[in-house]
Amino acid sequence: MQTKTNTKKDLSFEDFKAEVLNDYKVAVTSRECSLLGRREVLTGKAKFGIFGDGKEVPQLALAKAFKNGDFRSGYYRDQTFMMAIDELNIEQFFAGLYANTDLKEEPMSAGRQMGGHFTTHSLDENGNWKDLTKQKNSSSDISPTAGQMPRLLGLAQASKIYRNVDGIDAAKFSNKGNEVAWGTIGNASTSEGLFFETINAAGVLQVPMVISVWDDEYGISVHAKHQTTKENISEILKGFQRDKDNKGYEILRVKGWDYVNLIETYEMAGKIAREEHVPVLIHVLELTQPQGHSTSGSHERYKSQDRLTWEREHDCNVKMREWMIAHNIATEDELETLEKDIKKQVRDGKKAAWTSYLKPILKEKSEIISLLTQLAATSANKVFIEKLANELKDIKEPNRKDVISTARKALRYVISEESQAKNQLVTWIENYFAEIQPKYSSDLLNETETAAIHVKEVKPTYDERPEQVDGRVVIRDNFDAIFSKYPETLVFGEDSGNIGDVNQGLEGLQEKYGKLRVADAGIREATIVGQGIGMAMRGLRPIAEIQYLDYLMYALQIISDDLATVRYRTKSTQKAPLIVRTRGHRLEGIWHSGSQMGGILNLVRGIHVLVPRNMTKAAGFYNTLLESDEPALIVECLNGYRLKEPIPNNIGKFKTPIGVVETVKEGTDITLVSYGSTLRIVEQAAKELLEVGIDAEIIDVQSLLPFDLNHDIVKSVAKTNRLMVIDEDMPGGASAYILDEIINKQGAFKYLDSVPKTLAAQPHRPAYGTDGDYFSKPSIEDVFEAVYAVIHEANPSDFPKLR
């Protein structure tokens, strides 16, 4: 059903008619899917629906201008476009609506995202890159409004890098940077800050990006007059229009029901972006939303009768139909026959998708009913078990929840019984979870041999008398080695380029490797991360620098909702191995406290969170990650750049293992667990504890996500029988997370002779200055006294109360 890129001037009239008719078929098919999809939600077969009705014709035009190698970064209204590029068919549309977990039947997300979230597969079944230049590509959609915009910037910037940086193996990723990144967004979502941040950044960077604003004048029920100044996004963006003296945007407007002008507009936009590397904004006006925003409500509640009448008359499919009849493309009778046939195709496709979705669940239902029948025959609680089985039998179209819930409830009735039937039921339940749970939980991280946790450690080696240098020198020289070894790597951020970052960790590297590979960026953290996501999706290895950990908050939504979920929400058919570089720990002042770890840990599951205690450890993490293909956040110690470290003689080669802790000091009395800059405080406190006869073992976590994969900490607790976690985060933050990992997951509770303790910061941001730090975060004396108190409680005669 794919659209063709030929235009009327290239074709005979008969060929042109055939092309237009094919386009109309796609539009009608998409509309019928929307209409029937809404009914499926309202009848309960699907949970929720947002559909692309009213946007069909402009998406046909977009599809015609879209070429192999191009990328889309859109939102959940673009089903017509996906059908037009032949990446979505009727059955797949409904499989998404029903949340079918079979990736072959529901290739968008294997049921992990609701319908309307579209993607194409960038990776083959083995996790290797496909040739992205030979296919039309869609980066995986996310729901947060305007959240697709930062990634769009990176997808476009990749073309600029491939066009202008020599030495990169671009065979599977780019044809001389001629690819365009196409973004789509609803007019109401242009009110989001992410939209404006991306608009500004793309204008500065001058990247081949085309943004389509689908304007139907509403954001759910809220009219544009409450959304946008002048009720017109292209009007207020006029200042971005390029002219002969200034670079900027090409801004185009077109009516969303005007088939011919839409095609011409999109061809022009694609040509400008592709050839000149100039961003383009297309404001698509006078669109409609025939079924309202979603299945949650009716648009009749908030639209006037005049507006509803106008929408019926200006529906893009209706207008295209009128134009076809007026220009002798087709007759009324021919179109009625075509439309009737498409309605049947959509109904048949819907039925096939539902049958396919239900088939394995009905098989599972049959299996468990058989097992329950056998169980009831041997149980004293036969009546109750049969009741459960009959209730399940009565469910004609069950969910998996119905099946497994029934099985688990039945098990309760035979708790004190022993029988072969019970054993069979237990085995079935265990096997069911082993088979079914991964359909919903797999692929959060890379599960293949290319995962970062499989990269072997290579320890730093040193000369007999190594030179003691500032930590920044270690990280700088290691980056130098990285950029020399990997032409596809690049780093960018605030102050990263010209001055070599605020701590000189990139000193001199822009001069050596160029302004595109070591680049300054504006103060716009969300799009810095978005640049990285998009470029990583196109085969580059970006390092996005966020100047301080506190500033990560500006980008946390993008990291959490987009970067951390890429592999999961595509079931490993896409990846974005971005490294986010930042610095924190022991900072002073409310706004540079570096104490958001508890929040970060719980919001970014899907990426690695690494907290090296010095620059050698940090450098090793970069080296490890670049041998893998997973995203990560590395938090360097801000107060470590000027501290002296011995410089390794194998710079660029040593690797810090991920998910592995390190015992920094052995001891016998208590296990102290910490990370980052706080570890230095713990080390000093441990020296002072030795003076009073307390021998503490110190473990550096190094990696918070993943955490201690070898369970080495519990081995230490088994030896010392006591545990304390020290952290500069707020109470209940990272220290509580670490304690939970050690006590509950590693089972350390059975070795404890004392209550496990956490020592965290005060429950407020640190006050400014040296004293503010001392009275806000754990000090050496705090650690000393907290440890002493634990030992005093266990042995008060040898360790009298301190105070």
Short mmCIF file of C-alpha atoms in Angstrom, two decimals, residues 34 103 111 118 137 168 213 243 275 292 300-301 316 368 515 529 589 598 617 634 637 647 711 714 734 740-741:
data_model
loop_
_atom_site.label_atom_id
_atom_site.label_comp_id
_atom_site.label_asym_id
_atom_site.label_seq_id
_atom_site.Cartn_x
_atom_site.Cartn_y
_atom_site.Cartn_z
CA SER A 34 -9.74 4.65 13.46
CA LEU A 103 6.53 -9.04 18.02
CA GLY A 111 2.07 -4.85 23.15
CA PHE A 118 4.95 3.49 16.00
CA ASN A 137 12.91 4.58 9.64
CA ILE A 168 33.34 7.32 10.32
CA VAL A 213 2.52 20.87 13.18
CA ASP A 243 16.76 35.68 5.28
CA GLU A 275 20.21 19.65 0.17
CA GLY A 292 -12.37 13.98 19.23
CA GLU A 300 -19.42 17.28 21.06
CA ARG A 301 -19.06 18.36 24.68
CA CYS A 316 -9.45 16.07 4.65
CA ILE A 368 -5.63 -24.81 33.19
CA LYS A 515 34.20 21.66 16.56
CA VAL A 529 20.32 14.69 25.87
CA GLY A 589 24.68 25.10 48.21
CA GLY A 598 17.20 8.52 45.08
CA LYS A 617 37.63 4.67 37.69
CA ILE A 634 28.38 8.58 34.67
CA CYS A 637 33.36 13.53 41.42
CA ILE A 647 48.51 8.22 35.90
CA HIS A 711 26.77 -10.30 45.68
CA VAL A 714 26.82 -10.01 51.54
CA ALA A 734 20.22 6.00 47.54
CA ASP A 740 17.28 -2.90 50.31
CA GLU A 741 19.57 -4.52 47.75
#
